[in-house]
Short mmCIF file of C-alpha atoms and ligand atoms in Angstrom, two decimals:
data_model
loop_
_atom_site.label_atom_id
_atom_site.label_comp_id
_atom_site.label_asym_id
_atom_site.label_seq_id
_atom_site.Cartn_x
_atom_site.Cartn_y
_atom_site.Cartn_z
CA MET A 1 321.79 37.08 143.56
CA GLY A 2 318.76 39.33 144.29
CA ARG A 3 315.35 38.06 145.33
CA THR A 4 312.73 37.03 142.75
CA VAL A 5 309.09 37.89 143.42
CA VAL A 6 306.51 36.21 141.19
CA VAL A 7 303.13 37.97 141.02
CA LEU A 8 300.23 35.72 140.01
CA GLY A 9 297.46 37.40 137.97
CA GLY A 10 297.60 40.41 135.66
CA GLY A 11 294.36 42.03 136.80
CA ILE A 12 294.53 45.47 138.39
CA SER A 13 295.62 43.99 141.77
CA GLY A 14 298.61 42.09 140.33
CA LEU A 15 299.57 45.04 138.12
CA ALA A 16 299.44 47.40 141.13
CA ALA A 17 301.54 45.03 143.24
CA SER A 18 304.15 44.78 140.45
CA TYR A 19 304.07 48.57 140.01
CA HIS A 20 304.88 49.22 143.67
CA LEU A 21 307.55 46.50 143.75
CA SER A 22 309.21 47.94 140.64
CA ARG A 23 309.38 51.45 142.15
CA ALA A 24 311.23 50.38 145.31
CA PRO A 25 314.72 51.91 145.77
CA CYS A 26 316.27 48.43 145.42
CA PRO A 27 313.58 46.49 143.55
CA PRO A 28 313.61 42.69 143.52
CA LYS A 29 313.39 40.85 140.19
CA VAL A 30 309.64 40.84 139.42
CA VAL A 31 307.84 38.39 137.14
CA LEU A 32 304.12 38.97 136.54
CA VAL A 33 302.29 35.87 135.27
CA GLU A 34 298.91 36.26 133.58
CA GLY A 35 296.94 33.25 132.37
CA SER A 36 295.09 34.97 129.52
CA GLU A 37 296.51 36.88 126.56
CA ARG A 38 295.22 40.22 127.92
CA LEU A 39 296.09 42.22 131.03
CA GLY A 40 293.49 44.02 133.15
CA GLY A 41 291.28 41.13 134.34
CA TRP A 42 287.69 42.41 134.64
CA ILE A 43 288.73 45.88 133.45
CA ARG A 44 287.98 45.76 129.76
CA SER A 45 286.90 48.53 127.36
CA VAL A 46 285.89 47.96 123.75
CA ARG A 47 285.07 50.40 120.95
CA GLY A 48 281.95 50.37 118.82
CA PRO A 49 282.00 51.00 115.04
CA ASP A 50 281.27 54.73 115.67
CA GLY A 51 284.12 55.06 118.20
CA ALA A 52 281.84 54.82 121.28
CA VAL A 53 283.44 53.28 124.37
CA PHE A 54 281.74 50.30 126.01
CA GLU A 55 282.94 49.17 129.42
CA LEU A 56 282.48 45.44 130.00
CA GLY A 57 283.54 45.68 133.64
CA PRO A 58 284.04 48.73 135.87
CA ARG A 59 283.08 52.08 134.36
CA GLY A 60 283.86 54.60 137.08
CA ILE A 61 286.40 54.96 139.89
CA ARG A 62 285.67 56.98 143.02
CA PRO A 63 288.24 59.65 143.93
CA ALA A 64 287.09 59.95 147.57
CA GLY A 65 289.18 59.10 150.62
CA VAL A 66 292.79 58.14 150.93
CA LEU A 67 292.44 55.14 148.57
CA GLY A 68 290.78 57.27 145.88
CA ALA A 69 293.62 59.80 146.21
CA ARG A 70 296.31 57.07 145.99
CA THR A 71 294.79 55.80 142.73
CA LEU A 72 294.78 59.36 141.31
CA LEU A 73 298.42 59.70 142.33
CA MET A 74 299.27 56.55 140.38
CA VAL A 75 297.29 57.89 137.39
CA SER A 76 299.46 61.02 137.46
CA GLU A 77 302.69 59.01 137.86
CA LEU A 78 301.66 57.06 134.74
CA GLY A 79 301.21 60.33 132.82
CA LEU A 80 297.45 59.89 132.32
CA ASP A 81 296.20 63.24 133.75
CA SER A 82 295.07 64.54 130.36
CA GLU A 83 293.05 61.34 129.77
CA VAL A 84 290.93 61.66 132.93
CA LEU A 85 287.19 62.30 132.47
CA PRO A 86 285.79 63.58 135.76
CA VAL A 87 282.18 63.65 136.96
CA ARG A 88 282.10 66.94 138.89
CA GLY A 89 280.01 67.40 142.03
CA ASP A 90 277.44 69.68 140.35
CA HIS A 91 276.77 67.20 137.52
CA ALA A 92 273.51 65.22 137.30
CA ALA A 93 275.45 61.92 137.39
CA ALA A 94 277.00 62.99 140.73
CA GLN A 95 273.73 64.21 142.25
CA ASN A 96 271.00 61.85 141.08
CA ARG A 97 270.65 58.15 141.73
CA PHE A 98 267.39 56.26 141.42
CA LEU A 99 265.61 53.15 142.66
CA TYR A 100 263.17 51.32 140.41
CA VAL A 101 260.35 50.20 142.71
CA GLY A 102 256.66 49.49 142.05
CA GLY A 103 257.16 49.98 138.32
CA ALA A 104 258.52 53.55 138.65
CA LEU A 105 261.83 55.39 139.07
CA HIS A 106 262.28 57.19 142.41
CA ALA A 107 265.08 59.69 143.05
CA LEU A 108 267.04 58.92 146.22
CA PRO A 109 266.91 61.93 148.56
CA SER A 110 270.06 64.00 148.86
CA GLY A 111 271.11 66.59 151.45
CA PHE A 112 269.53 67.23 154.87
CA ARG A 113 266.36 68.80 153.41
CA GLY A 114 265.82 65.70 151.28
CA LEU A 115 265.67 63.62 154.47
CA LEU A 116 262.81 65.73 155.83
CA ARG A 117 260.61 65.39 152.73
CA PRO A 118 258.43 62.37 151.92
CA SER A 119 260.51 60.28 149.55
CA PRO A 120 258.73 57.39 147.88
CA PRO A 121 259.23 54.41 147.70
CA PHE A 122 259.85 54.95 151.44
CA SER A 123 256.57 55.40 153.34
CA LYS A 124 257.98 58.11 155.69
CA PRO A 125 260.70 60.78 155.33
CA LEU A 126 264.10 59.14 155.90
CA PHE A 127 264.62 61.55 158.82
CA TRP A 128 262.65 59.03 160.95
CA ALA A 129 264.97 56.20 160.00
CA GLY A 130 267.86 58.50 161.05
CA LEU A 131 266.23 59.20 164.39
CA LYS A 132 265.78 55.47 165.02
CA GLU A 133 269.43 54.95 164.12
CA LEU A 134 270.65 57.50 166.65
CA THR A 135 268.74 55.82 169.47
CA THR A 136 269.51 52.18 168.64
CA PRO A 137 272.05 50.47 170.95
CA ARG A 138 275.30 49.01 169.63
CA GLY A 139 275.10 45.45 168.26
CA LYS A 140 276.87 42.71 170.22
CA ASP A 141 277.76 40.19 167.49
CA PRO A 142 281.21 40.10 165.89
CA ASP A 143 279.50 40.10 162.48
CA GLU A 144 275.98 40.39 161.11
CA THR A 145 274.37 40.21 157.67
CA VAL A 146 273.95 43.54 155.89
CA HIS A 147 270.17 43.05 155.99
CA SER A 148 269.97 42.32 159.72
CA PHE A 149 272.32 45.21 160.60
CA THR A 150 270.37 47.71 158.48
CA GLN A 151 266.99 46.48 159.64
CA ARG A 152 268.07 46.74 163.29
CA ARG A 153 269.53 50.24 162.90
CA LEU A 154 267.47 51.89 160.15
CA GLY A 155 264.29 49.85 159.87
CA PRO A 156 262.86 47.29 157.43
CA GLU A 157 262.25 49.64 154.47
CA VAL A 158 265.82 50.93 154.29
CA ALA A 159 267.03 47.32 154.64
CA SER A 160 264.81 45.76 151.99
CA LEU A 161 264.83 48.59 149.45
CA ALA A 162 268.02 50.66 149.81
CA MET A 163 270.58 48.21 151.21
CA ASP A 164 269.23 45.25 149.26
CA SER A 165 269.69 47.31 146.07
CA LEU A 166 273.13 48.59 147.10
CA CYS A 167 274.37 45.03 147.72
CA ARG A 168 273.10 44.08 144.26
CA GLY A 169 274.75 47.16 142.72
CA VAL A 170 278.17 46.72 144.32
CA PHE A 171 278.45 42.96 144.93
CA ALA A 172 275.69 41.52 142.69
CA GLY A 173 274.92 39.81 145.99
CA ASN A 174 272.22 39.11 148.53
CA SER A 175 272.08 41.45 151.56
CA ARG A 176 270.70 38.57 153.61
CA GLU A 177 273.96 36.63 153.06
CA LEU A 178 276.61 39.34 152.83
CA SER A 179 278.57 40.50 155.89
CA ILE A 180 278.29 44.09 157.11
CA ARG A 181 281.74 43.82 158.71
CA SER A 182 283.47 42.88 155.45
CA CYS A 183 281.28 44.53 152.78
CA PHE A 184 280.75 47.89 154.50
CA PRO A 185 283.55 48.09 157.10
CA SER A 186 283.07 51.85 157.64
CA LEU A 187 279.45 51.30 158.76
CA PHE A 188 280.45 48.41 161.02
CA GLN A 189 283.32 50.43 162.53
CA ALA A 190 281.11 53.50 163.01
CA GLU A 191 278.73 51.46 165.13
CA GLN A 192 281.58 49.88 167.10
CA THR A 193 283.34 53.18 167.78
CA HIS A 194 280.50 55.70 168.05
CA ARG A 195 277.48 53.41 168.76
CA SER A 196 275.76 54.96 165.73
CA ILE A 197 276.49 54.94 162.00
CA LEU A 198 275.34 58.53 161.61
CA LEU A 199 277.47 59.80 164.51
CA GLY A 200 280.42 57.75 163.27
CA LEU A 201 280.16 59.08 159.73
CA LEU A 202 279.61 62.64 161.00
CA LEU A 203 282.52 62.63 163.47
CA GLY A 204 284.71 60.66 161.06
CA ALA A 205 287.50 58.25 161.76
CA GLY A 206 290.14 60.98 161.74
CA ARG A 207 292.13 61.67 158.58
CA GLY A 208 295.48 59.98 158.19
CA PRO A 209 298.21 61.35 155.95
CA GLN A 210 296.70 62.11 152.51
CA PRO A 211 298.66 61.92 149.29
CA ASP A 212 298.82 65.18 147.37
CA SER A 213 299.06 66.08 143.69
CA ALA A 214 297.54 68.64 141.31
CA LEU A 215 295.00 66.04 140.13
CA ILE A 216 293.98 65.16 143.71
CA ARG A 217 293.55 68.85 144.55
CA GLN A 218 291.45 69.36 141.42
CA ALA A 219 289.25 66.36 142.28
CA ARG A 220 288.67 67.79 145.79
CA ALA A 221 288.03 71.34 144.59
CA GLU A 222 285.53 70.17 141.96
CA ARG A 223 284.00 67.52 144.28
CA TRP A 224 284.33 64.72 141.72
CA SER A 225 282.03 61.79 142.42
CA GLN A 226 283.88 59.47 140.02
CA TRP A 227 286.15 59.47 136.99
CA SER A 228 287.00 57.43 133.92
CA LEU A 229 289.60 57.63 131.14
CA ARG A 230 288.88 59.01 127.67
CA GLU A 231 289.55 55.72 125.83
CA GLY A 232 288.02 53.63 128.62
CA LEU A 233 289.32 52.33 131.95
CA GLU A 234 291.41 49.64 130.23
CA THR A 235 293.88 52.44 129.48
CA LEU A 236 294.97 52.09 133.13
CA PRO A 237 296.18 48.44 132.96
CA GLN A 238 297.71 49.19 129.54
CA ALA A 239 299.68 52.13 130.96
CA LEU A 240 300.76 49.98 133.92
CA ASN A 241 302.02 47.31 131.52
CA THR A 242 304.09 49.88 129.57
CA HIS A 243 305.50 51.24 132.83
CA LEU A 244 306.36 47.77 134.19
CA THR A 245 308.10 46.73 131.01
CA SER A 246 310.16 49.95 131.05
CA ARG A 247 311.24 49.10 134.62
CA GLY A 248 312.47 45.63 133.68
CA VAL A 249 309.51 43.62 135.03
CA SER A 250 308.95 40.42 133.02
CA VAL A 251 305.30 40.33 132.05
CA LEU A 252 304.24 36.85 130.88
CA ARG A 253 300.86 36.49 129.19
CA GLY A 254 298.95 33.40 128.12
CA GLN A 255 300.72 31.42 130.86
CA PRO A 256 298.21 30.03 133.37
CA VAL A 257 299.86 28.89 136.59
CA CYS A 258 298.90 25.25 137.08
CA GLY A 259 300.64 24.38 140.35
CA LEU A 260 302.79 25.68 143.20
CA SER A 261 305.27 23.61 145.19
CA LEU A 262 307.69 24.37 148.00
CA GLU A 263 311.33 23.50 147.43
CA ALA A 264 313.67 22.33 150.18
CA GLU A 265 315.36 25.77 150.43
CA GLY A 266 312.01 27.39 151.26
CA CYS A 267 311.44 28.90 147.83
CA TRP A 268 308.59 28.24 145.41
CA LYS A 269 308.43 26.38 142.14
CA VAL A 270 305.71 27.92 139.97
CA SER A 271 304.53 25.48 137.34
CA LEU A 272 303.41 26.94 134.01
CA GLY A 273 302.71 23.62 132.30
CA ASP A 274 305.73 23.09 130.08
CA SER A 275 308.07 25.36 132.06
CA ASN A 276 308.70 26.43 135.66
CA LEU A 277 309.68 29.60 137.50
CA GLU A 278 311.52 29.87 140.80
CA ALA A 279 310.39 32.44 143.32
CA ASP A 280 311.64 33.57 146.73
CA HIS A 281 308.23 35.09 147.35
CA ILE A 282 304.81 34.91 145.67
CA ILE A 283 302.14 37.60 145.64
CA SER A 284 298.90 35.94 144.63
CA ALA A 285 296.45 38.31 142.90
CA ILE A 286 294.30 35.57 141.38
CA PRO A 287 290.89 34.66 142.87
CA ALA A 288 291.11 32.90 146.27
CA SER A 289 289.26 29.82 145.00
CA VAL A 290 291.68 29.48 142.05
CA LEU A 291 294.70 29.80 144.36
CA SER A 292 293.22 27.17 146.70
CA LYS A 293 293.47 24.58 143.89
CA LEU A 294 297.13 25.42 143.14
CA LEU A 295 298.54 25.25 146.68
CA PRO A 296 300.69 22.27 147.73
CA ALA A 297 299.60 19.71 150.34
CA GLU A 298 301.64 21.50 153.07
CA ALA A 299 299.23 24.43 152.75
CA ALA A 300 296.00 22.38 152.92
CA PRO A 301 294.46 24.37 155.84
CA LEU A 302 295.01 27.61 153.89
CA ALA A 303 293.55 26.06 150.74
CA ARG A 304 290.47 25.00 152.70
CA ALA A 305 289.86 28.55 154.01
CA LEU A 306 290.40 30.10 150.56
CA SER A 307 288.12 27.61 148.79
CA THR A 308 285.17 28.91 150.82
CA ILE A 309 285.51 32.43 149.34
CA THR A 310 283.12 32.03 146.43
CA ALA A 311 282.07 34.49 143.71
CA VAL A 312 278.92 35.19 141.68
CA SER A 313 278.43 35.74 137.96
CA VAL A 314 277.07 38.85 136.26
CA ALA A 315 275.78 39.29 132.71
CA VAL A 316 276.73 42.71 131.36
CA VAL A 317 274.68 43.99 128.42
CA ASN A 318 275.86 47.25 126.79
CA LEU A 319 273.14 48.88 124.71
CA GLN A 320 273.35 51.87 122.38
CA TYR A 321 270.31 53.70 121.01
CA ARG A 322 270.24 56.15 118.09
CA GLY A 323 268.04 59.10 119.04
CA GLY A 324 267.00 57.51 122.36
CA ARG A 325 266.23 59.79 125.34
CA LEU A 326 266.30 58.95 129.03
CA PRO A 327 263.31 59.91 131.19
CA VAL A 328 265.68 61.16 133.95
CA GLN A 329 269.30 62.33 134.20
CA GLY A 330 271.57 60.66 136.74
CA PHE A 331 274.19 57.99 137.37
CA GLY A 332 271.69 55.19 136.93
CA HIS A 333 269.19 53.15 138.89
CA LEU A 334 269.24 50.06 141.06
CA VAL A 335 266.50 47.45 141.32
CA PRO A 336 265.76 45.71 144.66
CA SER A 337 265.38 41.92 144.58
CA SER A 338 261.69 42.24 145.53
CA GLU A 339 261.06 44.12 142.27
CA ASP A 340 263.01 41.87 139.91
CA PRO A 341 265.18 38.88 140.85
CA GLY A 342 267.40 39.21 137.74
CA ILE A 343 267.91 42.88 136.83
CA LEU A 344 270.44 44.38 139.26
CA GLY A 345 270.33 47.87 137.78
CA ILE A 346 270.98 50.05 134.74
CA VAL A 347 273.87 52.51 134.44
CA TYR A 348 273.26 55.59 132.27
CA ASP A 349 276.79 55.70 130.79
CA SER A 350 276.04 58.61 128.46
CA VAL A 351 275.05 60.90 131.33
CA ALA A 352 278.30 60.45 133.27
CA PHE A 353 280.65 60.25 130.27
CA PRO A 354 279.09 61.81 127.13
CA GLU A 355 282.63 62.17 125.72
CA GLN A 356 282.55 58.39 125.08
CA ASP A 357 279.31 58.44 123.04
CA GLY A 358 281.02 58.12 119.64
CA SER A 359 280.28 60.05 116.48
CA PRO A 360 277.48 60.68 115.75
CA PRO A 361 276.69 60.35 119.48
CA GLY A 362 274.39 57.51 120.56
CA LEU A 363 272.79 56.97 123.97
CA ARG A 364 274.69 54.26 125.92
CA VAL A 365 273.28 52.38 128.89
CA THR A 366 274.48 49.16 130.57
CA VAL A 367 272.08 46.62 132.02
CA MET A 368 273.53 44.35 134.73
CA LEU A 369 271.84 41.00 135.27
CA GLY A 370 272.53 38.51 138.03
CA GLY A 371 271.07 37.80 141.46
CA SER A 372 268.95 34.78 142.37
CA TRP A 373 267.60 34.61 138.77
CA LEU A 374 271.05 33.93 137.31
CA ARG A 375 272.11 31.69 140.19
CA THR A 376 269.04 29.51 139.67
CA LEU A 377 269.69 29.27 135.92
CA GLU A 378 273.34 28.33 136.59
CA ALA A 379 272.36 25.76 139.25
CA ARG A 380 269.85 24.15 136.84
CA GLY A 381 272.50 23.94 134.13
CA SER A 382 270.21 25.98 131.79
CA VAL A 383 271.55 27.21 128.45
CA LEU A 384 272.80 30.75 129.14
CA SER A 385 272.62 32.16 125.64
CA GLN A 386 273.54 35.67 124.52
CA GLU A 387 269.99 35.96 123.10
CA LEU A 388 268.47 35.32 126.55
CA PHE A 389 270.50 38.11 128.22
CA GLN A 390 269.95 40.51 125.32
CA LYS A 391 266.18 39.90 125.39
CA GLU A 392 265.98 40.43 129.18
CA ALA A 393 268.17 43.57 129.00
CA GLU A 394 266.18 45.14 126.15
CA LYS A 395 262.95 44.36 128.01
CA ALA A 396 264.30 46.09 131.14
CA ALA A 397 265.47 49.15 129.16
CA ALA A 398 262.02 49.39 127.51
CA THR A 399 259.99 48.92 130.72
CA GLN A 400 262.18 50.82 133.15
CA LEU A 401 263.51 53.61 130.88
CA GLY A 402 261.00 53.71 128.01
CA LEU A 403 263.72 52.79 125.45
CA LYS A 404 261.34 50.84 123.24
CA GLU A 405 263.12 51.02 119.86
CA PRO A 406 265.61 48.21 119.16
CA PRO A 407 269.17 49.22 120.09
CA SER A 408 271.55 50.15 117.26
CA HIS A 409 274.42 48.28 118.94
CA CYS A 410 274.50 45.61 121.63
CA LEU A 411 277.27 43.70 123.42
CA VAL A 412 276.53 40.76 125.73
CA HIS A 413 279.07 39.21 128.12
CA LEU A 414 278.53 36.67 130.86
CA HIS A 415 281.29 37.18 133.43
CA LYS A 416 281.49 33.93 135.35
CA ASN A 417 282.38 34.16 139.05
CA CYS A 418 283.42 37.79 138.68
CA ILE A 419 282.46 39.28 142.06
CA PRO A 420 283.67 37.64 145.29
CA GLN A 421 281.05 37.35 148.01
CA TYR A 422 282.05 38.41 151.51
CA THR A 423 279.41 36.39 153.30
CA LEU A 424 278.75 36.35 157.06
CA GLY A 425 281.98 35.38 158.85
CA HIS A 426 284.28 36.36 155.95
CA TRP A 427 286.61 38.05 158.48
CA GLN A 428 287.23 34.67 160.15
CA LYS A 429 288.38 33.17 156.84
CA LEU A 430 290.85 36.04 156.44
CA GLU A 431 292.03 35.67 160.02
CA SER A 432 292.64 31.94 159.63
CA ALA A 433 294.52 32.52 156.35
CA THR A 434 296.68 35.24 157.94
CA GLN A 435 297.42 33.08 160.99
CA PHE A 436 298.40 30.11 158.84
CA LEU A 437 300.74 32.20 156.67
CA ALA A 438 302.40 33.72 159.75
CA ALA A 439 302.71 30.44 161.68
CA GLN A 440 304.18 28.54 158.71
CA LYS A 441 306.29 31.54 157.59
CA LEU A 442 305.13 30.86 154.03
CA PRO A 443 306.63 33.33 151.56
CA LEU A 444 303.17 34.08 150.14
CA THR A 445 301.14 37.32 150.28
CA LEU A 446 297.49 37.59 149.28
CA ALA A 447 296.07 40.47 147.24
CA GLY A 448 293.03 41.06 145.07
CA ALA A 449 289.27 41.38 145.13
CA SER A 450 288.74 38.15 147.08
CA TYR A 451 289.77 39.64 150.42
CA GLU A 452 289.19 43.23 151.54
CA GLY A 453 287.19 45.15 148.95
CA VAL A 454 286.10 44.63 145.36
CA ALA A 455 286.25 48.23 144.10
CA VAL A 456 289.14 49.09 141.78
CA ASN A 457 290.59 51.37 144.49
CA ASP A 458 290.51 48.52 147.03
CA CYS A 459 292.23 46.17 144.59
CA ILE A 460 294.99 48.70 143.81
CA GLU A 461 295.46 49.24 147.54
CA SER A 462 295.67 45.47 148.16
CA GLY A 463 298.48 45.32 145.57
CA ARG A 464 300.27 48.27 147.17
CA GLN A 465 300.04 46.72 150.64
CA ALA A 466 301.22 43.32 149.38
CA ALA A 467 304.26 44.96 147.76
CA ALA A 468 305.01 46.91 150.96
CA ARG A 469 304.91 43.69 153.01
CA VAL A 470 307.28 41.93 150.64
CA LEU A 471 309.64 44.93 150.65
CA GLY A 472 309.40 45.23 154.44
CA THR A 473 308.26 48.86 154.24
CA GLU A 474 305.39 50.47 156.16
CA PRO A 475 302.17 49.79 154.16
CA ASN A 476 300.37 52.85 155.57
CA SER A 477 302.96 55.43 154.65
C1 LIG B 1 280.80 43.77 135.77
C2 LIG B 1 281.66 44.46 136.80
C3 LIG B 1 281.48 45.81 137.05
C4 LIG B 1 282.29 46.44 138.01
N1 LIG B 1 282.14 47.79 138.23
C5 LIG B 1 283.00 48.43 139.05
C6 LIG B 1 283.00 49.85 139.11
O1 LIG B 1 282.24 50.52 138.40
N2 LIG B 1 283.90 50.45 139.95
C7 LIG B 1 284.78 49.73 140.69
O2 LIG B 1 285.56 50.34 141.44
N3 LIG B 1 284.83 48.38 140.63
C8 LIG B 1 283.97 47.71 139.82
N4 LIG B 1 284.05 46.36 139.69
C9 LIG B 1 284.99 45.58 140.52
C10 LIG B 1 286.42 45.56 139.99
O3 LIG B 1 286.44 45.77 138.60
C11 LIG B 1 287.08 44.20 140.27
O4 LIG B 1 286.87 43.79 141.60
C12 LIG B 1 288.58 44.25 140.00
O5 LIG B 1 288.83 44.65 138.68
C13 LIG B 1 289.22 42.89 140.31
O6 LIG B 1 290.62 42.99 140.06
P1 LIG B 1 291.62 41.83 140.49
O7 LIG B 1 292.92 42.13 139.86
O8 LIG B 1 291.59 41.63 141.96
O9 LIG B 1 291.00 40.49 139.87
P2 LIG B 1 290.78 40.08 138.34
O10 LIG B 1 290.37 41.22 137.53
O11 LIG B 1 289.88 38.87 138.43
O12 LIG B 1 292.24 39.62 137.86
C14 LIG B 1 292.77 38.35 138.15
C15 LIG B 1 293.65 37.93 136.99
O13 LIG B 1 294.21 36.67 137.29
C16 LIG B 1 294.24 35.90 136.11
N5 LIG B 1 294.31 34.48 136.47
C17 LIG B 1 293.33 33.69 137.00
N6 LIG B 1 293.80 32.44 137.19
C18 LIG B 1 295.10 32.45 136.81
C19 LIG B 1 296.14 31.46 136.78
N7 LIG B 1 295.93 30.19 137.19
N8 LIG B 1 297.36 31.83 136.34
C20 LIG B 1 297.62 33.10 135.92
N9 LIG B 1 296.66 34.07 135.92
C21 LIG B 1 295.42 33.74 136.37
C22 LIG B 1 292.95 36.27 135.39
O14 LIG B 1 293.02 35.97 134.00
C23 LIG B 1 292.88 37.76 135.67
O15 LIG B 1 293.49 38.54 134.67
C24 LIG B 1 283.26 45.69 138.73
C25 LIG B 1 283.43 44.33 138.47
C26 LIG B 1 282.65 43.71 137.50
C27 LIG B 1 282.88 42.25 137.22
#
C-alpha cells in the first residue's frame, strides 16, 4: 500500500503543501484536515451589497523575487491568469507610500533624488542615514532586535519612524521585540555578507534559477508592485481546493485535530474527536502554538520550543464611503507607535484595486488596529466590542484622511492571534525544533506562517518545501 500524508490546516500553507504533493509523479495518498468549515485561513474576501470586494486578511501579493514568481506560476497552473489584477510600476499605489507623523501625512522618498531632498518627518535628507550605513561596522551578535539593528546602522529617526512603522505594518509587532534575523533576513544577510545593507542590496545575493511563464514575464515587464484577484484573494484557496479534489486529495472540513499519537510501527494516529486517521507522515500547517498542544509526550521538547512562538491579534475594519475623496493617492499609510499606539495604518484599497469598488463605485479603505493598545486591552480582559473598533477606525479615517462623513458600509473583525511574532532569538527555536525532528526521526514536517515568513508568498513556499522534503525531492529546484 502507498504512503499516506496527512496535512494539518487548510490555510494557504496547508493547501500549497497538498498542491505540491498531489502533483508529484507518484503522489502519496493526501488527506488535508481543516478545523473550520472554510478553507483559506486568514485569506478571506467578502462582497458588499453593491458587489464591492472587502478583504478581511491579505489584500495584495508581491510578485518580486523567486518566491513571488513561484506564486504567479501556481496562479497560472490553476488557470487564474485572467482573474489577476496587477498594480503596475507606474501606478500611484506602486509609487506612493506615506507615514502619518505629527498629525500629517508625509510621502516616503523614492529614487536616488528623493534621498537627497529634505523629507519630513525626517530632520535631514535620508542620504545622510545612507552614508552612516555605509561606514558602520558589521554587528557581532547572532541576532538583534529590528530597532537596535536599524538604530545602529541608519540612526534613531529611521529606527523609530520608518522601521517601527514597517514592523507594525507587516507583523503588527513591536520593532523593539522583533528579530532582524528572522523578520528581515535579507537585511541581516546583507550585513553579514557585505558589511552593509546598502552594498548587500545593491550587489545582490546572486539570482538562482527563476521560474518562467507568460504571467511572470508580464509582471517583470510592467514592474508590478503587487497583485490581487478580481473576486478577491480568497479565489486562490478556492481554486486550490477544486484542483486538489480533482487530483484525488481528500479535503476534510469542520474536523479540528484534537490529538496526535505515535503508533508502535512509527506512524501517526491523528485524532479528530469521534474518528481517527492513520498517517505515515504529517505536514503541520497549523500555528506552532496549536501544534504544541497536540503533540504526544514523546515530543515534549519540540512542544516546548513551539509553544514559545506566540502571535498577536489585529482588528481589521473595512470602511466604504459614498462620494468620499482621499487627500493623497498611494498604497496607504503607516502610523509609528509614537504617534498612535493602536492604529497600525490605513490601506487605500480603492487606489490599488478600483476594479473591486462595486457599482456604483464607493471609496474603500481598511483600518488596521493592534499594537500595544490592543495588547493592553486583551491583557486587562476588557470587552472588545465591534462598536469600539468601528469608532476608533472611523475616528482615524476622519483625522488622518479627512473622511468625516459616516461610512456607507462597515465590516469589523477581530482576528485573534493572527500574526506570529518572530521575536529576538526566533532562529534558535527553529534550530532546536529542526534538531529534535532530525534526532528523533519523527515523520513530521513544519510549514506555515509560524516559522520563516508571514507573507502569503512565504507561506506558499513553506508548503512547497515541506512537500519536497516529504517526497525526497530537491526543495530549491
Ligand atoms: C489582517 C491580515 C492582513 C494580512 N495582509 C497580508 C498581505 O497584504 N500580504 C501578504 O502577503 N500577507 C498578509 N498577511 C499574512 C498572511 O495572510 C498569513 O500569514 C497567511 O495567510 C497564513 O497562512 P497559513 O496557512 O500559514 O496559516 P492560517 O491562515 O492561520 O491557516 C491555518 C489553518 O489551520 C486551521 N487550524 C487551526 N487549528 C487546527 C486544528 N486543530 N485542526 C485542523 N485545522 C486547524 C485554521 O482553521 C486555519 O484554516 C496578512 C495577515 C493578516 C491576519
